[in-house]
Amino acid sequence: MSINPEFSQAVWNIVGSIPRGHVASYGQVAALAGHPRRARLVGRVLAGLPEDTRLPWHRVLRADGRIAFPPGEPAHREQCARLREEGVTVTGGQVDLRRHQWRPA
DNA sequence: CGGGTGACAGACC
DNA sequence: TGGTCTGCCACCC
């Protein structure tokens, strides 16, 4: 399975529908896109987003609630900032999933 | 063609 | 709570 427009489109839609103050894991997005076990592919799609994207990419975290970017990288700080700005508590580059994970209806 | 590399995840210990 | 190891799969040399 390549990174076809269909999959990208699905990922964009899903990520775009994560509500403010909530987060989802890469694997969760992949599954919702109809492709379980393809978390890495989701990361690839997000990596391809333009810098001025309007998509809430910062609401996507690793399965353990940690930010995927290495601490110290600008992107890491950016993600922290954006999450906090919408009321998500980030401690040590990590979010409490029990409290913030998105559970789609 | 072959090996290294990720914005990952789950199983174990 | 935290390390390792393995499976994963499209890309890029």
mmCIF file of C-alpha atoms (C1' of nucleotides) in Angstrom:
data_model
loop_
_atom_site.group_PDB
_atom_site.id
_atom_site.type_symbol
_atom_site.label_atom_id
_atom_site.label_comp_id
_atom_site.label_asym_id
_atom_site.label_seq_id
_atom_site.Cartn_x
_atom_site.Cartn_y
_atom_site.Cartn_z
ATOM 1 C CA MET A 1 0.000 0.000 0.000
ATOM 2 C CA SER A 2 1.497 3.268 -1.051
ATOM 3 C CA ILE A 3 0.681 6.642 0.300
ATOM 4 C CA ASN A 4 -2.198 7.214 -2.065
ATOM 5 C CA PRO A 5 -4.321 10.363 -2.223
ATOM 6 C CA GLU A 6 -7.176 8.423 -0.705
ATOM 7 C CA PHE A 7 -5.294 7.592 2.440
ATOM 8 C CA SER A 8 -3.920 11.097 2.764
ATOM 9 C CA GLN A 9 -7.390 12.503 2.299
ATOM 10 C CA ALA A 10 -8.746 10.224 4.999
ATOM 11 C CA VAL A 11 -5.986 11.234 7.387
ATOM 12 C CA TRP A 12 -6.624 14.914 6.743
ATOM 13 C CA ASN A 13 -10.319 14.510 7.369
ATOM 14 C CA ILE A 14 -9.817 12.596 10.566
ATOM 15 C CA VAL A 15 -7.152 14.848 11.999
ATOM 16 C CA GLY A 16 -9.298 17.803 11.048
ATOM 17 C CA SER A 17 -12.133 16.439 13.091
ATOM 18 C CA ILE A 18 -10.232 15.991 16.344
ATOM 19 C CA PRO A 19 -11.913 18.475 18.691
ATOM 20 C CA ARG A 20 -10.031 21.251 20.452
ATOM 21 C CA GLY A 21 -8.624 20.098 23.743
ATOM 22 C CA HIS A 22 -8.479 16.485 22.626
ATOM 23 C CA VAL A 23 -5.803 14.301 21.078
ATOM 24 C CA ALA A 24 -5.499 11.064 19.102
ATOM 25 C CA SER A 25 -2.632 8.647 18.536
ATOM 26 C CA TYR A 26 -1.067 7.939 15.152
ATOM 27 C CA GLY A 27 -2.348 4.399 15.341
ATOM 28 C CA GLN A 28 -5.813 5.607 16.202
ATOM 29 C CA VAL A 29 -5.892 7.866 13.174
ATOM 30 C CA ALA A 30 -4.612 5.049 10.981
ATOM 31 C CA ALA A 31 -7.327 2.727 12.238
ATOM 32 C CA LEU A 32 -10.026 5.330 11.724
ATOM 33 C CA ALA A 33 -8.703 5.769 8.203
ATOM 34 C CA GLY A 34 -9.374 2.086 7.691
ATOM 35 C CA HIS A 35 -5.747 0.959 7.947
ATOM 36 C CA PRO A 36 -4.867 -0.489 11.340
ATOM 37 C CA ARG A 37 -1.147 -0.937 12.035
ATOM 38 C CA ARG A 38 -0.143 1.825 9.664
ATOM 39 C CA ALA A 39 0.687 4.487 12.195
ATOM 40 C CA ARG A 40 3.981 5.216 10.474
ATOM 41 C CA LEU A 41 2.136 6.066 7.336
ATOM 42 C CA VAL A 42 0.113 8.634 9.226
ATOM 43 C CA GLY A 43 3.341 10.188 10.433
ATOM 44 C CA ARG A 44 4.494 10.354 6.844
ATOM 45 C CA VAL A 45 1.346 12.107 5.733
ATOM 46 C CA LEU A 46 1.591 14.647 8.512
ATOM 47 C CA ALA A 47 5.244 15.222 7.711
ATOM 48 C CA GLY A 48 4.153 16.235 4.252
ATOM 49 C CA LEU A 49 1.843 18.983 5.422
ATOM 50 C CA PRO A 50 2.728 22.501 4.356
ATOM 51 C CA GLU A 51 4.002 24.745 7.110
ATOM 52 C CA ASP A 52 1.041 27.025 6.923
ATOM 53 C CA THR A 53 -1.477 24.196 7.166
ATOM 54 C CA ARG A 54 -4.675 24.851 9.028
ATOM 55 C CA LEU A 55 -4.872 21.224 10.172
ATOM 56 C CA PRO A 56 -4.529 20.555 13.923
ATOM 57 C CA TRP A 57 -1.543 18.217 13.470
ATOM 58 C CA HIS A 58 -0.507 18.965 17.047
ATOM 59 C CA ARG A 59 -3.402 16.874 18.324
ATOM 60 C CA VAL A 60 -1.727 13.682 17.120
ATOM 61 C CA LEU A 61 0.553 11.922 19.609
ATOM 62 C CA ARG A 62 2.240 8.587 20.079
ATOM 63 C CA ALA A 63 0.328 5.713 21.594
ATOM 64 C CA ASP A 64 1.771 6.422 25.032
ATOM 65 C CA GLY A 65 0.748 10.064 24.937
ATOM 66 C CA ARG A 66 4.204 11.437 24.246
ATOM 67 C CA ILE A 67 4.990 13.981 21.578
ATOM 68 C CA ALA A 68 6.723 12.262 18.689
ATOM 69 C CA PHE A 69 9.316 14.953 18.083
ATOM 70 C CA PRO A 70 12.442 14.744 20.199
ATOM 71 C CA PRO A 71 12.374 17.205 23.103
ATOM 72 C CA GLY A 72 14.396 20.251 22.229
ATOM 73 C CA GLU A 73 13.352 20.414 18.610
ATOM 74 C CA PRO A 74 11.389 23.508 17.631
ATOM 75 C CA ALA A 75 8.527 21.335 16.441
ATOM 76 C CA HIS A 76 8.325 19.785 19.881
ATOM 77 C CA ARG A 77 7.991 23.142 21.588
ATOM 78 C CA GLU A 78 5.529 24.276 18.966
ATOM 79 C CA GLN A 79 3.328 21.256 19.621
ATOM 80 C CA CYS A 80 3.463 21.755 23.388
ATOM 81 C CA ALA A 81 2.521 25.380 23.016
ATOM 82 C CA ARG A 82 -0.398 24.687 20.709
ATOM 83 C CA LEU A 83 -1.761 21.979 22.985
ATOM 84 C CA ARG A 84 -1.513 24.107 26.079
ATOM 85 C CA GLU A 85 -3.116 26.986 24.270
ATOM 86 C CA GLU A 86 -6.236 24.879 23.964
ATOM 87 C CA GLY A 87 -6.263 23.619 27.489
ATOM 88 C CA VAL A 88 -4.335 20.369 27.206
ATOM 89 C CA THR A 89 -1.925 19.713 30.047
ATOM 90 C CA VAL A 90 1.510 18.719 28.806
ATOM 91 C CA THR A 91 4.065 17.627 31.367
ATOM 92 C CA GLY A 92 7.481 16.454 30.325
ATOM 93 C CA GLY A 93 6.433 16.334 26.694
ATOM 94 C CA GLN A 94 3.616 14.011 27.626
ATOM 95 C CA VAL A 95 -0.156 14.219 27.696
ATOM 96 C CA ASP A 96 -2.480 12.279 29.957
ATOM 97 C CA LEU A 97 -4.446 10.256 27.428
ATOM 98 C CA ARG A 98 -6.953 9.101 29.997
ATOM 99 C CA ARG A 99 -7.985 12.676 30.245
ATOM 100 C CA HIS A 100 -7.570 14.048 26.740
ATOM 101 C CA GLN A 101 -7.805 11.229 24.244
ATOM 102 C CA TRP A 102 -10.485 11.764 21.629
ATOM 103 C CA ARG A 103 -13.189 9.141 21.592
ATOM 104 C CA PRO A 104 -15.153 9.605 18.385
ATOM 105 C CA ALA A 105 -18.878 8.908 18.566
ATOM 106 C "C1'" DC B 1 18.306 -5.149 -5.562
ATOM 107 C "C1'" DG B 2 19.684 -4.205 -0.508
ATOM 108 C "C1'" DG B 3 20.157 -1.677 3.543
ATOM 109 C "C1'" DG B 4 19.045 2.204 6.528
ATOM 110 C "C1'" DT B 5 15.430 5.136 8.345
ATOM 111 C "C1'" DG B 6 11.499 7.123 10.422
ATOM 112 C "C1'" DA B 7 6.054 12.629 13.461
ATOM 113 C "C1'" DC B 8 4.642 4.209 15.288
ATOM 114 C "C1'" DA B 9 2.823 0.200 18.233
ATOM 115 C "C1'" DG B 10 2.498 -3.884 21.086
ATOM 116 C "C1'" DA B 11 4.572 -7.513 23.607
ATOM 117 C "C1'" DC B 12 7.876 -8.706 27.161
ATOM 118 C "C1'" DC B 13 10.760 -8.386 30.996
ATOM 119 C "C1'" DT C 1 7.802 3.406 35.062
ATOM 120 C "C1'" DG C 2 11.090 2.238 31.698
ATOM 121 C "C1'" DG C 3 14.138 -0.515 28.285
ATOM 122 C "C1'" DT C 4 14.410 -3.755 24.417
ATOM 123 C "C1'" DC C 5 12.926 -6.138 20.603
ATOM 124 C "C1'" DT C 6 10.067 -7.052 16.687
ATOM 125 C "C1'" DG C 7 6.746 -6.024 13.155
ATOM 126 C "C1'" DC C 8 5.574 -2.546 10.098
ATOM 127 C "C1'" DC C 9 6.038 -0.157 5.232
ATOM 128 C "C1'" DA C 10 7.047 3.597 2.070
ATOM 129 C "C1'" DC C 11 11.262 6.160 0.870
ATOM 130 C "C1'" DC C 12 15.787 7.198 -0.141
ATOM 131 C "C1'" DC C 13 19.925 6.303 -1.322
#
